[in-house]
Tab-separated table of C-alpha atoms and ligand atoms in Angstrom:
chain	number	residue	atom	x	y	z
A	10	MET	CA	-16.772	-11.020	21.158
A	11	THR	CA	-17.645	-10.638	17.375
A	12	LYS	CA	-17.672	-14.691	18.467
A	13	ASP	CA	-20.572	-15.175	16.496
A	14	LEU	CA	-19.757	-13.299	13.840
A	15	LEU	CA	-16.308	-13.941	13.129
A	16	GLU	CA	-14.885	-17.290	13.676
A	17	PHE	CA	-11.776	-18.292	13.409
A	18	LYS	CA	-10.643	-22.043	11.783
A	19	GLN	CA	-7.060	-22.342	10.970
A	20	ASP	CA	-6.465	-20.088	7.561
A	21	LYS	CA	-9.936	-18.896	7.660
A	22	VAL	CA	-12.140	-17.259	8.988
A	23	LEU	CA	-16.738	-17.532	9.045
A	24	VAL	CA	-18.296	-13.738	8.365
A	25	LYS	CA	-21.959	-13.558	8.656
A	26	GLY	CA	-23.622	-10.650	8.487
A	27	LEU	CA	-23.670	-7.482	10.907
A	28	SER	CA	-27.632	-6.336	11.934
A	29	LYS	CA	-26.407	-3.728	14.064
A	30	GLU	CA	-25.522	-0.317	14.422
A	31	PHE	CA	-22.399	1.778	16.169
A	32	SER	CA	-20.810	4.169	16.088
A	33	ALA	CA	-17.282	5.024	17.169
A	34	ALA	CA	-13.737	5.938	17.189
A	35	ILE	CA	-11.548	3.917	16.163
A	36	GLU	CA	-6.969	3.696	15.717
A	37	VAL	CA	-5.247	2.146	12.677
A	38	PRO	CA	-1.505	1.529	12.743
A	39	GLY	CA	1.069	3.884	11.145
A	40	ASP	CA	1.495	3.977	7.339
A	41	LYS	CA	3.128	0.927	5.400
A	42	SER	CA	4.894	3.158	2.707
A	43	ILE	CA	6.319	5.754	4.747
A	44	SER	CA	7.044	3.343	7.089
A	45	HIS	CA	9.540	1.680	4.762
A	46	ARG	CA	11.070	5.130	3.128
A	47	ALA	CA	11.621	5.971	6.982
A	48	VAL	CA	13.772	2.365	7.882
A	49	MET	CA	15.418	2.287	4.440
A	50	LEU	CA	16.272	6.470	4.575
A	51	GLY	CA	16.641	6.479	8.404
A	52	SER	CA	19.488	4.120	7.758
A	53	LEU	CA	21.546	6.157	4.484
A	54	ALA	CA	21.502	9.156	7.240
A	55	ALA	CA	24.653	10.582	8.748
A	56	GLY	CA	23.294	9.152	12.564
A	57	LYS	CA	20.192	8.382	14.446
A	58	SER	CA	16.857	8.861	13.363
A	59	TYR	CA	13.735	7.923	15.314
A	60	ALA	CA	10.317	6.630	14.188
A	61	SER	CA	7.786	6.684	15.892
A	62	ASN	CA	3.814	4.936	15.303
A	63	LEU	CA	5.363	2.424	12.316
A	64	SER	CA	3.299	-0.541	10.462
A	65	LEU	CA	5.321	-3.437	12.160
A	66	SER	CA	3.864	-5.247	9.705
A	67	ARG	CA	4.948	-7.938	7.967
A	68	ASP	CA	6.315	-6.649	5.384
A	69	ASN	CA	7.214	-3.341	7.513
A	70	LEU	CA	9.199	-6.357	9.478
A	71	ALA	CA	11.149	-8.169	6.808
A	72	THR	CA	12.382	-3.821	5.560
A	73	VAL	CA	13.897	-3.773	8.745
A	74	ALA	CA	15.188	-7.455	8.808
A	75	ALA	CA	17.038	-6.640	5.463
A	76	PHE	CA	18.495	-3.608	6.988
A	77	ARG	CA	19.760	-5.470	10.183
A	78	LYS	CA	21.653	-8.355	7.635
A	79	LEU	CA	22.714	-5.452	5.728
A	80	GLY	CA	24.425	-4.228	8.464
A	81	ILE	CA	22.457	-1.446	10.057
A	82	GLY	CA	21.614	-1.585	13.893
A	83	ILE	CA	17.410	-1.026	14.364
A	84	LYS	CA	16.312	-1.233	17.891
A	85	LYS	CA	12.714	-1.228	19.291
A	86	GLN	CA	11.750	1.664	20.686
A	87	ASN	CA	8.916	3.313	23.471
A	88	LEU	CA	9.519	6.607	22.170
A	89	ASN	CA	5.846	8.661	23.118
A	90	GLY	CA	4.220	6.035	25.327
A	91	ARG	CA	3.799	4.011	22.633
A	92	PRO	CA	5.087	0.621	21.362
A	93	LYS	CA	5.741	0.514	17.778
A	94	ASP	CA	8.659	2.979	18.113
A	95	LEU	CA	12.163	2.722	17.012
A	96	VAL	CA	15.040	3.623	16.350
A	97	ILE	CA	17.136	2.969	13.594
A	98	GLU	CA	20.945	3.543	13.693
A	99	GLY	CA	21.797	5.453	9.983
A	100	ALA	CA	25.350	5.165	9.109
A	101	GLY	CA	25.723	7.167	6.482
A	102	LEU	CA	25.142	7.143	2.396
A	103	TYR	CA	27.489	4.468	1.878
A	104	GLY	CA	27.672	2.723	4.990
A	105	LEU	CA	26.010	-0.710	4.027
A	106	LYS	CA	27.945	-3.470	4.138
A	107	GLU	CA	27.329	-6.304	1.861
A	108	PRO	CA	24.891	-8.705	3.111
A	109	GLU	CA	26.527	-12.816	3.730
A	110	SER	CA	22.955	-14.366	2.340
A	111	VAL	CA	19.648	-13.637	-0.188
A	112	ILE	CA	17.023	-10.643	1.334
A	113	ASN	CA	13.982	-11.936	2.267
A	114	THR	CA	11.467	-9.705	0.393
A	115	ALA	CA	8.295	-11.407	1.525
A	116	ASN	CA	4.719	-10.200	-0.197
A	117	SER	CA	6.493	-6.635	-0.790
A	118	GLY	CA	6.720	-4.861	-4.273
A	119	THR	CA	8.089	-1.559	-2.310
A	120	LEU	CA	10.772	-3.123	-0.495
A	121	THR	CA	12.191	-5.345	-3.473
A	122	ARG	CA	12.353	-2.107	-5.805
A	123	LEU	CA	13.286	0.295	-3.830
A	124	LEU	CA	15.824	-1.637	-2.148
A	125	ALA	CA	16.964	-3.014	-5.162
A	126	GLY	CA	17.988	1.751	-5.896
A	127	ILE	CA	20.063	1.088	-3.114
A	128	LEU	CA	21.652	-2.205	-3.610
A	129	ALA	CA	22.620	-1.049	-7.192
A	130	GLY	CA	24.369	1.980	-5.819
A	131	ASN	CA	26.447	-0.062	-3.582
A	132	ASP	CA	30.122	-1.462	-4.828
A	133	PHE	CA	29.069	-5.243	-3.511
A	134	PHE	CA	26.706	-8.201	-4.640
A	135	SER	CA	23.237	-8.878	-2.884
A	136	VAL	CA	21.072	-11.096	-3.823
A	137	MET	CA	17.037	-10.495	-3.103
A	138	SER	CA	13.786	-13.432	-3.712
A	139	GLY	CA	10.335	-12.595	-1.810
A	140	ASP	CA	7.879	-15.147	-1.553
A	141	LYS	CA	5.963	-16.551	-4.138
A	142	TYR	CA	3.470	-14.200	-5.100
A	143	LEU	CA	6.034	-11.445	-4.923
A	144	ASN	CA	8.607	-13.368	-7.053
A	145	SER	CA	5.798	-13.273	-9.463
A	146	ARG	CA	5.410	-9.626	-10.074
A	147	PRO	CA	7.116	-8.180	-13.036
A	148	MET	CA	10.729	-6.534	-12.385
A	149	ARG	CA	11.631	-5.194	-15.453
A	150	ARG	CA	10.416	-2.053	-14.998
A	151	ILE	CA	13.057	-1.672	-12.369
A	152	ILE	CA	15.387	-3.545	-14.408
A	153	GLU	CA	15.702	-1.583	-17.702
A	154	PRO	CA	15.871	1.698	-15.453
A	155	LEU	CA	18.816	0.625	-13.195
A	156	SER	CA	20.635	-1.117	-16.294
A	157	LEU	CA	20.873	2.790	-17.523
A	158	MET	CA	21.991	3.887	-15.202
A	159	GLY	CA	25.159	1.143	-15.490
A	160	ALA	CA	23.742	-1.307	-12.297
A	161	LYS	CA	25.024	-5.314	-13.211
A	162	ILE	CA	21.128	-6.226	-12.386
A	163	THR	CA	19.371	-10.044	-13.123
A	164	GLY	CA	16.443	-11.877	-12.841
A	165	ARG	CA	14.771	-14.643	-13.382
A	166	ARG	CA	13.499	-15.347	-17.034
A	167	LYS	CA	15.618	-13.640	-19.000
A	168	ASN	CA	14.967	-10.647	-15.838
A	169	ALA	CA	11.446	-10.440	-15.656
A	170	TYR	CA	11.288	-12.061	-11.270
A	171	PRO	CA	12.795	-11.979	-8.939
A	172	PRO	CA	14.816	-13.665	-8.021
A	173	LEU	CA	17.172	-10.531	-8.472
A	174	ALA	CA	20.913	-10.627	-8.108
A	175	ILE	CA	22.897	-7.023	-8.006
A	176	SER	CA	26.388	-6.000	-8.272
A	177	GLY	CA	26.368	-2.817	-7.499
A	178	GLY	CA	28.352	0.669	-7.630
A	179	GLY	CA	29.376	2.946	-10.386
A	180	LEU	CA	26.007	4.626	-11.536
A	181	LYS	CA	25.761	7.387	-13.945
A	182	SER	CA	22.427	10.183	-13.430
A	183	ILE	CA	20.206	9.175	-16.628
A	184	PHE	CA	16.612	11.062	-17.548
A	185	TYR	CA	13.751	8.751	-17.051
A	186	GLU	CA	10.153	8.676	-17.759
A	187	VAL	CA	8.784	6.456	-15.342
A	188	PRO	CA	6.517	4.216	-18.575
A	189	VAL	CA	3.866	3.265	-15.608
A	190	PRO	CA	2.737	5.509	-13.355
A	191	SER	CA	3.941	3.743	-10.050
A	192	ALA	CA	5.802	5.285	-7.271
A	193	GLN	CA	8.101	2.119	-7.041
A	194	VAL	CA	9.955	2.529	-9.888
A	195	LYS	CA	9.875	6.313	-9.531
A	196	SER	CA	11.028	6.069	-6.240
A	197	CYS	CA	13.729	2.479	-6.967
A	198	VAL	CA	15.141	5.707	-9.349
A	199	ILE	CA	15.796	8.183	-6.720
A	200	MET	CA	17.293	6.033	-4.355
A	201	ALA	CA	19.555	5.028	-7.145
A	202	ALA	CA	19.856	8.536	-7.966
A	203	LEU	CA	21.752	9.083	-4.431
A	204	PHE	CA	24.739	7.330	-6.008
A	205	ALA	CA	25.210	8.329	-9.063
A	206	GLU	CA	27.248	10.344	-10.829
A	207	GLY	CA	25.411	13.642	-11.826
A	208	ASP	CA	21.361	14.948	-11.380
A	209	THR	CA	19.088	12.453	-12.194
A	210	VAL	CA	16.007	13.871	-13.078
A	211	ILE	CA	13.048	11.733	-13.358
A	212	TYR	CA	9.364	12.416	-14.961
A	213	GLU	CA	6.111	11.214	-14.489
A	214	LYS	CA	3.161	11.583	-16.834
A	215	LYS	CA	1.048	11.785	-13.237
A	216	GLU	CA	2.214	12.132	-10.210
A	217	THR	CA	1.957	9.185	-7.767
A	218	ARG	CA	2.536	9.242	-4.453
A	219	ASP	CA	5.089	11.397	-3.631
A	220	HIS	CA	6.535	9.954	0.025
A	221	THR	CA	10.220	9.144	-0.743
A	222	GLU	CA	10.432	12.734	-1.921
A	223	ASN	CA	8.854	14.227	1.350
A	224	LEU	CA	11.317	12.447	2.876
A	225	LEU	CA	14.254	13.194	1.514
A	226	ARG	CA	12.761	17.166	1.766
A	227	LEU	CA	12.960	17.076	5.448
A	228	GLN	CA	16.266	15.576	5.834
A	229	GLY	CA	17.696	18.536	3.630
A	230	TYR	CA	19.112	16.130	1.207
A	231	PRO	CA	18.882	18.333	-1.922
A	232	VAL	CA	16.225	17.161	-4.430
A	233	THR	CA	13.270	19.248	-6.141
A	234	VAL	CA	9.883	18.958	-7.988
A	235	ASP	CA	8.249	20.580	-10.557
A	236	ALA	CA	5.307	20.814	-11.991
A	237	PRO	CA	5.369	21.742	-15.990
A	238	GLU	CA	2.947	23.094	-17.555
A	239	SER	CA	1.724	20.421	-19.494
A	240	GLY	CA	0.931	18.549	-16.249
A	241	GLY	CA	2.972	15.749	-14.691
A	242	SER	CA	5.489	16.196	-11.890
A	243	ILE	CA	10.114	16.700	-12.729
A	244	ILE	CA	12.038	15.618	-9.694
A	245	THR	CA	15.578	16.299	-9.948
A	246	VAL	CA	17.891	14.746	-6.891
A	247	LYS	CA	21.810	16.073	-6.632
A	248	GLY	CA	23.630	12.963	-6.893
A	249	ARG	CA	26.896	11.780	-5.787
A	250	GLY	CA	28.922	13.678	-2.997
A	251	ARG	CA	26.078	16.482	-3.495
A	252	GLY	CA	24.285	15.992	-0.341
A	253	GLU	CA	24.351	13.708	2.864
A	254	LEU	CA	21.144	12.808	4.628
A	255	GLN	CA	19.961	13.558	7.837
A	256	PRO	CA	18.533	11.740	10.688
A	257	PHE	CA	15.487	12.508	11.897
A	258	ASN	CA	12.257	12.619	14.335
A	259	ILE	CA	9.220	11.085	13.090
A	260	ASP	CA	5.848	10.121	13.701
A	261	ILE	CA	3.864	7.820	11.293
A	262	PRO	CA	0.278	8.457	10.598
A	263	GLY	CA	-1.917	6.805	10.104
A	264	ASP	CA	-3.083	3.949	6.911
A	265	PHE	CA	-5.309	5.722	5.548
A	266	SER	CA	-5.236	2.276	3.310
A	267	SER	CA	-5.849	0.535	6.007
A	268	ALA	CA	-8.159	3.281	7.472
A	269	ALA	CA	-10.691	2.587	4.044
A	270	PHE	CA	-12.380	-0.838	5.507
A	271	PHE	CA	-13.235	1.253	7.973
A	272	ILE	CA	-14.284	4.398	5.878
A	273	ALA	CA	-16.869	1.490	4.085
A	274	LEU	CA	-18.190	-0.353	6.991
A	275	GLY	CA	-18.721	3.092	8.673
A	276	ILE	CA	-20.943	4.099	5.012
A	277	LEU	CA	-22.306	0.669	3.911
A	278	ASN	CA	-23.740	-0.518	7.668
A	279	LYS	CA	-26.953	0.908	8.450
A	280	GLY	CA	-27.370	4.449	10.691
A	281	SER	CA	-23.363	3.616	11.607
A	282	GLU	CA	-20.845	5.980	12.048
A	283	VAL	CA	-17.097	5.604	12.398
A	284	ARG	CA	-14.282	8.408	13.305
A	285	ILE	CA	-10.544	7.650	12.829
A	286	LYS	CA	-8.248	10.256	13.388
A	287	ASN	CA	-4.688	11.267	13.147
A	288	ILE	CA	-4.399	9.253	9.446
A	289	LEU	CA	-2.327	10.269	6.158
A	290	VAL	CA	-4.185	12.061	3.519
A	291	ASN	CA	-1.811	13.041	1.277
A	292	GLU	CA	-3.743	13.538	-2.181
A	293	LYS	CA	-1.964	10.914	-3.568
A	294	ARG	CA	-3.131	8.321	-1.456
A	295	THR	CA	-6.659	9.532	-1.640
A	296	GLY	CA	-8.261	8.715	-4.146
A	297	LEU	CA	-11.372	7.172	-2.775
A	298	LEU	CA	-12.370	9.598	-0.574
A	299	LYS	CA	-13.196	12.013	-3.810
A	300	ALA	CA	-14.743	9.188	-6.064
A	301	LEU	CA	-16.731	8.332	-2.693
A	302	LYS	CA	-17.834	11.325	-2.219
A	303	MET	CA	-18.586	11.432	-6.253
A	304	MET	CA	-21.228	8.994	-5.360
A	305	GLY	CA	-23.069	10.888	-2.469
A	306	ALA	CA	-20.655	9.149	0.299
A	307	ASP	CA	-21.735	11.543	3.650
A	308	ILE	CA	-17.352	11.936	4.683
A	309	ASN	CA	-15.735	14.520	6.335
A	310	LEU	CA	-12.071	14.970	6.955
A	311	ALA	CA	-10.818	17.800	9.116
A	312	VAL	CA	-7.215	18.225	8.150
A	313	MET	CA	-4.940	18.286	11.200
A	314	GLY	CA	-1.315	19.260	9.242
A	315	GLU	CA	0.641	19.418	6.358
A	316	VAL	CA	4.539	18.701	7.253
A	317	PRO	CA	5.725	16.994	6.501
A	318	GLU	CA	3.368	15.367	5.830
A	319	LYS	CA	-0.170	15.564	5.310
A	320	THR	CA	-2.925	14.694	8.263
A	321	GLY	CA	-6.265	14.639	9.275
A	322	ASP	CA	-9.222	12.871	11.122
A	323	ILE	CA	-11.960	11.579	9.056
A	324	LYS	CA	-15.767	10.902	10.027
A	325	ALA	CA	-17.828	8.568	7.932
A	326	LYS	CA	-21.658	8.245	7.923
A	327	TYR	CA	-24.070	5.370	6.869
A	328	SER	CA	-24.835	6.943	3.108
A	329	ALA	CA	-26.869	6.049	0.483
A	330	LEU	CA	-24.816	5.981	-2.886
A	331	LYS	CA	-24.665	5.819	-7.092
A	332	GLY	CA	-22.870	4.638	-8.922
A	333	ILE	CA	-20.583	6.338	-10.672
A	334	THR	CA	-17.581	6.159	-13.197
A	335	VAL	CA	-14.373	6.320	-12.064
A	336	PRO	CA	-12.537	9.395	-13.489
A	337	GLN	CA	-8.749	8.101	-15.296
A	338	GLU	CA	-7.151	10.332	-13.653
A	339	LEU	CA	-7.667	9.109	-10.009
A	340	VAL	CA	-7.461	5.200	-11.079
A	341	PRO	CA	-3.715	5.963	-8.569
A	342	ASP	CA	-4.288	7.971	-6.650
A	343	MET	CA	-6.490	5.299	-5.344
A	344	ILE	CA	-4.896	2.330	-6.766
A	345	ASP	CA	-4.200	0.363	-3.895
A	346	GLU	CA	-8.110	0.781	-2.515
A	347	PHE	CA	-10.249	-0.616	-5.551
A	348	PRO	CA	-10.691	-3.781	-3.924
A	349	ILE	CA	-12.411	-1.953	-1.132
A	350	PHE	CA	-13.692	0.332	-3.665
A	351	SER	CA	-15.754	-2.756	-5.706
A	352	VAL	CA	-17.285	-3.852	-2.731
A	353	ILE	CA	-18.449	-0.313	-1.597
A	354	ALA	CA	-20.001	-0.021	-5.444
A	355	SER	CA	-21.171	-3.436	-5.223
A	356	PHE	CA	-24.280	-1.964	-2.090
A	357	ALA	CA	-24.662	1.417	-4.701
A	358	GLU	CA	-27.771	2.060	-6.497
A	359	GLY	CA	-26.749	1.344	-10.541
A	360	LYS	CA	-23.557	1.377	-12.575
A	361	THR	CA	-20.287	1.815	-11.573
A	362	THR	CA	-17.681	1.406	-14.445
A	363	VAL	CA	-13.476	0.998	-13.532
A	364	THR	CA	-11.331	2.199	-16.932
A	365	GLY	CA	-7.714	2.382	-17.303
A	366	ALA	CA	-6.531	0.187	-14.355
A	367	LYS	CA	-4.504	-2.324	-15.778
A	368	GLU	CA	-1.580	-1.915	-12.960
A	369	LEU	CA	-4.655	-3.769	-10.897
A	370	ARG	CA	-3.055	-7.231	-12.550
A	371	VAL	CA	0.322	-6.888	-11.235
A	372	LYS	CA	-0.779	-6.171	-7.427
A	373	GLU	CA	-0.291	-8.879	-4.573
A	374	SER	CA	-2.690	-10.619	-7.007
A	375	ASP	CA	-4.289	-10.535	-10.121
A	376	ARG	CA	-6.853	-7.313	-8.910
A	377	ILE	CA	-9.546	-7.483	-11.830
A	378	LYS	CA	-9.721	-10.951	-11.238
A	379	THR	CA	-9.632	-12.037	-7.569
A	380	ILE	CA	-11.892	-8.895	-7.281
A	381	VAL	CA	-14.468	-10.553	-10.003
A	382	TYR	CA	-14.215	-13.669	-8.803
A	383	ASN	CA	-15.094	-13.621	-5.473
A	384	LEU	CA	-17.965	-10.810	-5.893
A	385	LYS	CA	-19.763	-12.978	-8.405
A	386	ALA	CA	-19.391	-15.757	-5.900
A	387	VAL	CA	-21.536	-13.834	-3.719
A	388	GLY	CA	-24.490	-12.520	-6.123
A	389	VAL	CA	-22.718	-9.619	-7.099
A	390	ASP	CA	-23.201	-8.305	-11.504
A	391	ILE	CA	-19.313	-7.833	-12.000
A	392	LYS	CA	-18.144	-8.084	-15.032
A	393	GLU	CA	-14.533	-8.151	-16.199
A	394	LEU	CA	-13.754	-5.139	-18.308
A	395	GLU	CA	-8.986	-5.754	-19.458
A	396	ASP	CA	-8.223	-2.431	-17.457
A	397	GLY	CA	-10.622	-2.619	-14.800
A	398	PHE	CA	-14.580	-3.338	-13.706
A	399	GLU	CA	-18.244	-2.849	-13.923
A	400	ILE	CA	-20.624	-3.599	-11.416
A	401	ASN	CA	-24.183	-2.905	-11.779
A	402	GLY	CA	-25.000	-2.518	-7.827
A	403	ASP	CA	-27.846	-3.327	-5.119
A	404	PRO	CA	-27.776	-1.907	-2.079
A	405	ASP	CA	-30.912	-4.616	-0.908
A	406	LEU	CA	-27.121	-7.866	-1.664
A	407	LYS	CA	-28.443	-10.897	0.509
A	408	ASN	CA	-26.713	-14.125	-0.021
A	409	VAL	CA	-28.131	-16.532	-0.583
A	410	GLY	CA	-27.583	-20.457	-0.879
A	411	ASN	CA	-26.014	-22.195	2.624
A	412	LEU	CA	-22.301	-21.286	2.867
A	413	THR	CA	-20.135	-18.707	0.628
A	414	VAL	CA	-16.456	-19.954	0.005
A	415	LEU	CA	-14.350	-16.930	-1.251
A	416	ASN	CA	-10.778	-16.630	-1.486
A	417	SER	CA	-8.108	-14.261	-1.184
A	418	PHE	CA	-5.532	-15.974	-3.373
A	419	GLY	CA	-2.462	-14.628	-1.011
A	420	ASP	CA	-3.823	-11.035	-1.076
A	421	HIS	CA	-3.937	-9.496	2.007
A	422	ARG	CA	-6.599	-6.445	0.143
A	423	ILE	CA	-8.367	-8.759	-1.016
A	424	ALA	CA	-9.849	-10.972	2.155
A	425	MET	CA	-9.958	-8.025	4.097
A	426	SER	CA	-12.387	-6.480	1.608
A	427	MET	CA	-14.432	-9.439	1.225
A	428	ILE	CA	-14.601	-10.357	4.947
A	429	ILE	CA	-16.569	-7.015	5.413
A	430	ALA	CA	-18.210	-7.325	1.921
A	431	GLY	CA	-19.537	-10.914	4.891
A	432	LEU	CA	-20.385	-8.726	7.026
A	433	ILE	CA	-22.627	-5.677	5.186
A	434	LEU	CA	-24.506	-8.312	2.919
A	435	LYS	CA	-27.497	-9.693	4.420
A	436	ASN	CA	-27.746	-13.542	5.809
A	437	ALA	CA	-24.419	-13.589	5.162
A	438	LYS	CA	-22.583	-16.329	5.576
A	439	ILE	CA	-19.288	-16.931	3.926
A	440	GLU	CA	-15.670	-18.833	4.362
A	441	MET	CA	-12.749	-16.579	3.927
A	442	ARG	CA	-10.251	-18.573	2.788
A	443	GLY	CA	-6.497	-17.473	3.317
A	444	ILE	CA	-6.471	-14.962	6.077
A	445	ARG	CA	-3.010	-15.262	7.562
A	446	CYS	CA	-2.118	-12.400	4.248
A	447	ILE	CA	-3.451	-10.086	6.377
A	448	ASN	CA	-0.743	-10.178	8.392
A	449	THR	CA	1.436	-8.936	5.547
A	450	SER	CA	-0.112	-4.981	6.314
A	451	PHE	CA	-1.968	-5.506	8.807
A	452	PRO	CA	-1.772	-7.612	11.831
A	453	GLU	CA	-4.525	-5.813	13.634
A	454	PHE	CA	-7.369	-6.207	12.039
A	455	PHE	CA	-9.589	-8.716	13.187
A	456	ASP	CA	-9.088	-6.205	16.837
A	457	THR	CA	-10.653	-3.294	15.294
A	458	VAL	CA	-13.489	-4.744	13.620
A	459	SER	CA	-13.985	-5.814	17.055
A	460	GLY	CA	-13.770	-2.818	18.550
A	461	LEU	CA	-15.313	-1.146	16.488
A	462	ILE	CA	-18.645	-3.863	15.845
A	463	ASN	CA	-18.663	-4.291	19.769
A	464	ARG	CA	-19.323	-1.451	20.995
B	505	LIG	C1	3.178	1.359	-3.462
B	505	LIG	C2	3.460	2.077	-4.964
B	505	LIG	C3	2.118	1.823	-4.969
B	505	LIG	C4	0.833	0.652	-4.894
B	505	LIG	C5	2.104	-0.183	-3.309
B	505	LIG	C6	2.953	1.074	-2.746
B	505	LIG	C7	4.286	2.355	-2.432
B	505	LIG	O1	2.860	0.303	-5.912
B	505	LIG	O2	-0.010	-0.321	-4.842
B	505	LIG	O3	0.576	-0.776	-1.827
B	505	LIG	O4	5.013	2.291	-1.340
B	505	LIG	O5	5.822	3.047	-3.316
B	505	LIG	P1	3.036	0.641	-7.728
B	505	LIG	O6	4.129	1.945	-7.220
B	505	LIG	O7	3.385	-1.334	-7.990
B	505	LIG	O8	1.980	1.446	-8.264
């Protein structure tokens, strides 16, 4: 076992450098973004939907619990010989019931923001509240469009943060230009549009992940996506009474954001190779692959399917990397991968610059700060920028001193990224504090690491 490399103590783990090669195939759990949407849109469908290989991370379980509270029957069922399958007994667009108590949205921005759109469309009162990290994430970005549509929605600190209280119903359609590149804001408006009078039109300057649109299309709902010549995309959603959501049967592909930690291990660990099958490779999610290829990484992607989402098998091999300036247009397509990307850049020869990524400051933590804090602690030459960071990488980076203490600041992706850094660093002796948050997205993380490095 990994006992010698990973030693656990309550909410922390001691990580030592990995000093052997590996060549192995692994699997990662189903995509978190699609799993949230499958439970939400399955609940609004007219009949029973089946979803297999769901992510049953803490965030996703919070979505299941939320829809049960709204009166939806959701059962675990072993459908395709897999234990992570759900049957969702959809009650139709108008079948939700007023919740009797506060809906717990845990650590999940996706649950909070998408569910706000659905609750705004329903003629009842509801309150959502999450953990201390979620309750300090900005919500004005959804309160604004929902209020324009006619929802009565208020939040803590003059409508800036959760808890959110919603008295829904009576929505009208709007034209809305999403002011920040955010799939959560776009999807919130799409959800509300299903209940609004008339057609809602949403414009995003830079396209973000389109899983909501893809699932709605699979369900036969009238939603169209156009690409104007000036760039971006225009999404038109038919409103109240103009469509129904058909039940579906989907197999959710592996989460690229979870796979990214193992792609990093494969390309950073001398003489190693990792193969990951059946991963979601939607272009709006895989900007990291493009950035890594620019750095010289040996990564192979074999596309296996296109509908309802693009899926494929990924092979990543140890590579000598060079620093790059990340093109700003790639930023939204790799927004969740900057913590692990910063670790990779720390081991690349030369300078890597990330700018235009201010959104990182409002994720599960202020990721610019938490990346810089942790990488500095292990000796990386990194500079904080207002909208990104700059790293002078070193392929021979060594951990100096007896013990380096790192902190996740409650952010699952910071915790996992720094554990990967610890495995790659020479002479590493790292204490990673705050690892329970890993359950937010990837409870199987440590087992997957063990499976890879213990062959
Ligand atoms: C998500 C959208 C992104 C991403 C998050 C999941 C989604 O957030 O960071 O992890 O499922 O729609 P933003 O919309 O805030 O960029």
